Amino acid sequence: MRIRTLFLSTVAPSLLMAQQAAFDRNIVPKLPASARLVLPTVTQSRLANGVPVQLVTQTEVPLVQVTLTIDGGSRLDQVSPGRASFTTRMLLEGAGSRDANALQSELAFLGANLSANASWDSFIISLNVPKRSLGAALDLMADLVQRPTFKSADVRRQRDLRAAAILQRRDQAGAVASLAFNSIVFPKAHPYHAPGDGDSATTAKLDSASVRAFYQTAFVPDRAKFVVAGDITDAEVQTALGSRFGNWISSGTGVTMPTVTARAVANAGNRVFLIDKPGAAQSVLAIGGPGVARSSPDYAALVVMNTLLGASFSSRLNTNLRETKGYTYGASSRFNWLPTPGAFQIGTQVRTDVTDSSLIEVFKELRAIRDAPASAVEIARSKAYVALSIPGDFETVGQIAAQLVDVNQFGMPLSSVSDFIARVNAVTAADVQRVARKYLPLNRATIVVVGDLLKIRPGIEALKLGPVTTLDAATVAK
Amino acid sequence: MKLCRTLVAIATLALPLVGHAQAQRLRVPFTLDTLPNGLTLIVHEDHSVPIVTTNVWYHVGSGDEKPGRTGFAHLFEHLMFMGSDHAQYPQFDRLLEAAGADNNGSTTEDRTNYYEAGPSSALELMIWLEADRMGWLLGGMDKPKVDLQRDVVKNERRQSYENQPYGMVGDITPVLMYPAGHPYSWPVIGSMADLSAASVDDVKDFFRRYYAPNNATIVIAGDVDVATVRALVRKYFGEIPRGPAIERPTPAPFVVRDTVVTLEDRVQLPRLYLNWHTVRSMDNDAPALQVASYILSGSRTSRLTQALVYNAELATNVQTYNDGKRLDGDFNIIATARPGNALDTLQTIIEAELAKLITDGPSARELEQARNAVEASFLRGIQTVGGKADQLNAYYYETGNPDGFQNDLDQLRAVTAADVQRVVRTYLQGPRVTISVVPQGKTTLAATRRKVIP
């Protein structure tokens, strides 16, 4: 919220008259030069125990965002899928002298928003709070990170709730498609193979002892980093965090971060996986394969290529499947940029009777972007859409912190955002075609379809895309 | 119920709060003026980031639809992106993307909005495009365009209703809540049959009647200056003629009936929906209903959450909300049972908790937490220029004053324990719509209504 004084202005009549003079509506208004992106200044420091702190001071709103990230996350699960995210969730169920009710009602009373989540690669504890409640909220955050209680009764209760949520994944065709896609594209030993929230069997095994043991090895200060954004000075941050986190020491021996050797599966040819959802009005399609490392020199070209292919309303996939054919409410594609290369995936939900036709169109687009260079207009539009929208990602303190957390996970400075814009602006049609050829999984795609197989199987098989395997929804979302 | 032209990713927003103890006066400075053709322009300057948003509200929604044409207002919203005389399809999206801007639209029972958001350099382009489709939409309107977006909207309906677990509840609730003919007695998405029936002539009639400057307000917010915005808006919108005066439906009072319905769906867990009629969005009781909702389900320690999820451990989740609209409002309680539990058990506990809240009222601490949190969630929506712009339009629509922010907060702060007791007693004890969604073949899990309070 920005509080400013009311600006009253009187428009000069002469200006109005001039503007209302005859003009040609057919002429598209010229865009003035865009404001150059001015990135916020990041102040770096360390707490007494060595935990790095990055600060962006932004005094406009009396709010502070504090994000603690700890390297690790679900990739530490290995044989116990779901344990990392469950342990992180359990931080909110009691810490220090407070039980879950006391902890969460106190946070709500302070107007604080505190969340604890595990991604595949890190634990993220995020606090957004009015500046005057910062101290009280940080006391709670410090308890939660350093002194969680993990009482048996609380673990049991959250485990039951999670078991019910896992059961409900079967209801969602999209969730089933995505579980199947990840389990196929990422082989068993890969950290992204299993869902972050585990499955029914692994959930049933969670107990207080295993959660505490995992916590002690995973929530360690030597892999932690603070990002702070908002109405706060460097000195204030040092005091606020230093007194609460400066003495934080490992409660156990930190687990060695597993080295990821497994690679996403690059198919020799297309492979089709069908999952039945009897009576479904639509089929969910997930089509893709291995993604690309964020450090790739082709990163900017890939972002532009993907924007053109499926990451904007005017992209080719959406234009074809939605705006030309009317098969869907939307079609899109994405590269999942993660510390370990994620996946490339096209996603759409299409009317049951055009499932096969939709697959034809998706592959037509995958071929077209490889076979011919995109037009200059299309390239310019995609580049501008990516580069010019970046200032809008720095509007709130939460967004500023999120931008820092994002570059941090790849070990890059915030200035890489400016470098990225320069790289995007340098992308050519030839670059786009080259990266499309190099990375898009044409003829080696993993194709997952969740729908009414009685109606859609014959059409899909007739396409002869590749070998067809039928999977069971209850097994995929087990 | 709000439908969007394209799927909107749900972002996790950070939470700002102007707190209880030292609350500052909240102001969103604006200028307001009306063009000779009736178009209202509201400008809010915020120079913190070089971005701008335009936000146009047309005062027409699904409640204004004709019989046999349910879903038309939303279908029409889709057609607003299909090109206009000077910006032919598909220039609208392409030009905005080339300027680094996003856009979307949404339709509710009461209004339709359209917005663009992007770098401030895109300001004039946004205004030109919005003006062109307000003034020059019909030249290129034809059956293929209507047919295409009809298909897209049907797909949207499949995705959000037919192919969505529990999705058909949204289709039947309006029918059960309102008598036939009431503007809220059909869903915003409309029926497949009515969507099939929509014609090019319907599009033309609807446009000429409702899409006129005197039935629209435009908010422009961000890194702009008022004088430039006013001049540009006059330049591009000035010559669009005023439309006819618009009469919106004023339904006759109706008797609320108690209704109990069971749906079977392909779901793992049974879910109970309770719906009561409440009050219009601007009614004096709306803030107390919002606070009551928080006390029932807003936090870990809220009453229904504690009773159902953590004490009895019968439910996985419970949510409540009060939705105030132009003509009426409704209060919803939605509870999902844990595996094997019947919805009657959940219903009994919900009724007991409501009775307890009426008798004892909330504690001082409960009330203060609720007011703080409701205030926080209210503020969460307006920390961006996009959020502020839509809210300025909403307040203007509801009250004629765009800056209703502080007034809303004051009303929330004024809610007392007695107010909460009173609104729960007044609105959540009478006839209601009770819907059970159960896994197929498991109708014995459905809730039964034992007594109907007259």
CSV table of N, CA, C and O in Angstrom, one decimal, chain A residues 33-78:
chain,number,residue,atom,x,y,z
A,33,ALA,N,10.2,4.9,-25.3
A,33,ALA,CA,11.2,4.0,-24.7
A,33,ALA,C,10.8,3.6,-23.3
A,33,ALA,O,10.2,4.4,-22.5
A,34,SER,N,11.0,2.4,-23.0
A,34,SER,CA,10.6,1.9,-21.6
A,34,SER,C,11.7,2.4,-20.6
A,34,SER,O,12.8,2.5,-21.0
A,35,ALA,N,11.2,2.6,-19.4
A,35,ALA,CA,12.1,3.0,-18.4
A,35,ALA,C,13.1,1.8,-18.2
A,35,ALA,O,12.8,0.7,-18.2
A,36,ARG,N,14.4,2.2,-18.0
A,36,ARG,CA,15.4,1.2,-17.8
A,36,ARG,C,15.2,0.5,-16.4
A,36,ARG,O,14.8,1.2,-15.5
A,37,LEU,N,15.4,-0.8,-16.4
A,37,LEU,CA,15.2,-1.5,-15.1
A,37,LEU,C,16.3,-1.0,-14.1
A,37,LEU,O,17.4,-1.1,-14.4
A,38,VAL,N,15.8,-0.5,-13.0
A,38,VAL,CA,16.7,-0.1,-11.9
A,38,VAL,C,16.6,-1.2,-10.9
A,38,VAL,O,15.6,-1.3,-10.2
A,39,LEU,N,17.6,-2.1,-10.8
A,39,LEU,CA,17.5,-3.1,-9.8
A,39,LEU,C,17.8,-2.6,-8.4
A,39,LEU,O,18.6,-1.7,-8.2
A,40,PRO,N,17.1,-3.1,-7.4
A,40,PRO,CA,17.4,-2.7,-6.0
A,40,PRO,C,18.8,-3.0,-5.6
A,40,PRO,O,19.4,-4.0,-6.1
A,41,THR,N,19.4,-2.2,-4.7
A,41,THR,CA,20.7,-2.5,-4.2
A,41,THR,C,20.6,-3.6,-3.1
A,41,THR,O,19.8,-3.5,-2.2
A,42,VAL,N,21.5,-4.5,-3.2
A,42,VAL,CA,21.5,-5.6,-2.2
A,42,VAL,C,22.7,-5.4,-1.3
A,42,VAL,O,23.8,-5.3,-1.7
A,43,THR,N,22.4,-5.4,0.1
A,43,THR,CA,23.5,-5.3,1.1
A,43,THR,C,23.7,-6.7,1.6
A,43,THR,O,22.8,-7.4,2.0
A,44,GLN,N,25.0,-7.1,1.6
A,44,GLN,CA,25.4,-8.4,2.0
A,44,GLN,C,26.0,-8.4,3.4
A,44,GLN,O,26.8,-7.5,3.6
A,45,SER,N,25.7,-9.3,4.3
A,45,SER,CA,26.4,-9.4,5.5
A,45,SER,C,26.3,-10.8,6.0
A,45,SER,O,25.7,-11.7,5.4
A,46,ARG,N,26.8,-11.1,7.2
A,46,ARG,CA,26.8,-12.4,7.8
A,46,ARG,C,26.4,-12.3,9.3
A,46,ARG,O,26.9,-11.4,10.0
A,47,LEU,N,25.7,-13.3,9.8
A,47,LEU,CA,25.5,-13.3,11.3
A,47,LEU,C,26.7,-13.9,11.9
A,47,LEU,O,27.6,-14.4,11.2
A,48,ALA,N,26.8,-13.9,13.2
A,48,ALA,CA,28.0,-14.4,13.9
A,48,ALA,C,28.3,-15.8,13.6
A,48,ALA,O,29.5,-16.2,13.6
A,49,ASN,N,27.3,-16.6,13.3
A,49,ASN,CA,27.5,-18.0,13.0
A,49,ASN,C,27.8,-18.2,11.5
A,49,ASN,O,27.8,-19.4,11.0
A,50,GLY,N,27.9,-17.2,10.8
A,50,GLY,CA,28.3,-17.3,9.4
A,50,GLY,C,27.1,-17.3,8.4
A,50,GLY,O,27.3,-17.3,7.2
A,51,VAL,N,25.9,-17.3,8.9
A,51,VAL,CA,24.7,-17.4,8.0
A,51,VAL,C,24.7,-16.1,7.2
A,51,VAL,O,24.6,-15.0,7.8
A,52,PRO,N,24.7,-16.1,5.9
A,52,PRO,CA,24.6,-14.9,5.1
A,52,PRO,C,23.3,-14.3,5.1
A,52,PRO,O,22.2,-14.9,5.2
A,53,VAL,N,23.3,-12.9,5.0
A,53,VAL,CA,22.0,-12.2,5.0
A,53,VAL,C,22.1,-11.2,3.8
A,53,VAL,O,23.1,-10.5,3.6
A,54,GLN,N,21.1,-11.2,3.0
A,54,GLN,CA,21.0,-10.2,1.9
A,54,GLN,C,19.8,-9.3,2.2
A,54,GLN,O,18.7,-9.8,2.5
A,55,LEU,N,20.1,-8.0,2.1
A,55,LEU,CA,19.0,-7.1,2.4
A,55,LEU,C,18.7,-6.1,1.3
A,55,LEU,O,19.7,-5.5,0.7
A,56,VAL,N,17.5,-5.9,1.0
A,56,VAL,CA,17.0,-4.8,0.1
A,56,VAL,C,16.2,-3.9,1.0
A,56,VAL,O,15.1,-4.3,1.4
A,57,THR,N,16.6,-2.7,1.2
A,57,THR,CA,15.8,-1.8,2.0
A,57,THR,C,14.8,-1.1,1.1
A,57,THR,O,15.2,-0.5,0.0
A,58,GLN,N,13.6,-1.1,1.4
A,58,GLN,CA,12.5,-0.5,0.6
A,58,GLN,C,11.6,0.1,1.6
A,58,GLN,O,10.8,-0.6,2.3
A,59,THR,N,11.6,1.4,1.8
A,59,THR,CA,10.9,2.1,2.9
A,59,THR,C,9.5,2.5,2.6
A,59,THR,O,8.8,3.1,3.4
A,60,GLU,N,9.1,2.2,1.4
A,60,GLU,CA,7.8,2.7,1.0
A,60,GLU,C,6.6,2.2,1.8
A,60,GLU,O,5.6,2.9,2.0
A,61,VAL,N,6.7,1.0,2.2
A,61,VAL,CA,5.6,0.4,3.0
A,61,VAL,C,6.1,-0.1,4.3
A,61,VAL,O,7.2,-0.7,4.3
A,62,PRO,N,5.4,0.1,5.4
A,62,PRO,CA,6.0,-0.4,6.7
A,62,PRO,C,5.8,-1.9,6.9
A,62,PRO,O,5.2,-2.4,7.8
A,63,LEU,N,6.5,-2.6,6.0
A,63,LEU,CA,6.4,-4.1,6.0
A,63,LEU,C,7.7,-4.7,5.8
A,63,LEU,O,8.6,-4.0,5.2
A,64,VAL,N,7.9,-5.8,6.3
A,64,VAL,CA,9.2,-6.5,6.2
A,64,VAL,C,8.9,-8.0,5.7
A,64,VAL,O,8.1,-8.7,6.3
A,65,GLN,N,9.7,-8.4,4.7
A,65,GLN,CA,9.7,-9.8,4.3
A,65,GLN,C,11.0,-10.4,4.7
A,65,GLN,O,12.0,-9.9,4.3
A,66,VAL,N,10.9,-11.5,5.4
A,66,VAL,CA,12.1,-12.3,5.8
A,66,VAL,C,12.0,-13.7,5.2
A,66,VAL,O,11.1,-14.4,5.6
A,67,THR,N,12.9,-14.0,4.4
A,67,THR,CA,12.8,-15.4,3.8
A,67,THR,C,14.1,-16.1,4.2
A,67,THR,O,15.2,-15.7,3.8
A,68,LEU,N,13.9,-17.3,4.8
A,68,LEU,CA,15.0,-18.1,5.2
A,68,LEU,C,15.0,-19.3,4.3
A,68,LEU,O,14.0,-20.0,4.2
A,69,THR,N,16.1,-19.5,3.5
A,69,THR,CA,16.2,-20.7,2.7
A,69,THR,C,17.3,-21.6,3.2
A,69,THR,O,18.3,-21.1,3.7
A,70,ILE,N,17.0,-22.9,3.2
A,70,ILE,CA,18.1,-23.8,3.6
A,70,ILE,C,18.2,-24.8,2.5
A,70,ILE,O,17.2,-25.5,2.1
A,71,ASP,N,19.4,-25.0,1.9
A,71,ASP,CA,19.5,-26.0,0.8
A,71,ASP,C,19.2,-27.3,1.3
A,71,ASP,O,19.5,-27.7,2.5
A,72,GLY,N,18.5,-28.1,0.5
A,72,GLY,CA,18.1,-29.4,0.9
A,72,GLY,C,16.8,-29.8,0.2
A,72,GLY,O,16.8,-30.1,-0.9
A,73,GLY,N,15.7,-29.7,1.0
A,73,GLY,CA,14.4,-29.9,0.4
A,73,GLY,C,14.2,-31.4,0.1
A,73,GLY,O,14.9,-32.3,0.6
A,74,SER,N,13.2,-31.7,-0.8
A,74,SER,CA,12.8,-33.0,-1.0
A,74,SER,C,13.8,-33.9,-1.6
A,74,SER,O,13.7,-35.1,-1.6
A,75,ARG,N,14.9,-33.3,-2.2
A,75,ARG,CA,15.9,-34.2,-2.8
A,75,ARG,C,16.6,-35.0,-1.7
A,75,ARG,O,17.4,-35.9,-2.0
A,76,LEU,N,16.5,-34.5,-0.4
A,76,LEU,CA,17.1,-35.3,0.7
A,76,LEU,C,16.3,-36.5,1.0
A,76,LEU,O,16.7,-37.3,1.8
A,77,ASP,N,15.1,-36.6,0.5
A,77,ASP,CA,14.2,-37.7,0.9
A,77,ASP,C,14.7,-39.1,0.6
A,77,ASP,O,14.6,-40.0,1.4
A,78,GLN,N,15.3,-39.2,-0.6
A,78,GLN,CA,15.8,-40.5,-1.1
A,78,GLN,C,14.8,-41.6,-0.9
A,78,GLN,O,13.8,-41.7,-1.6
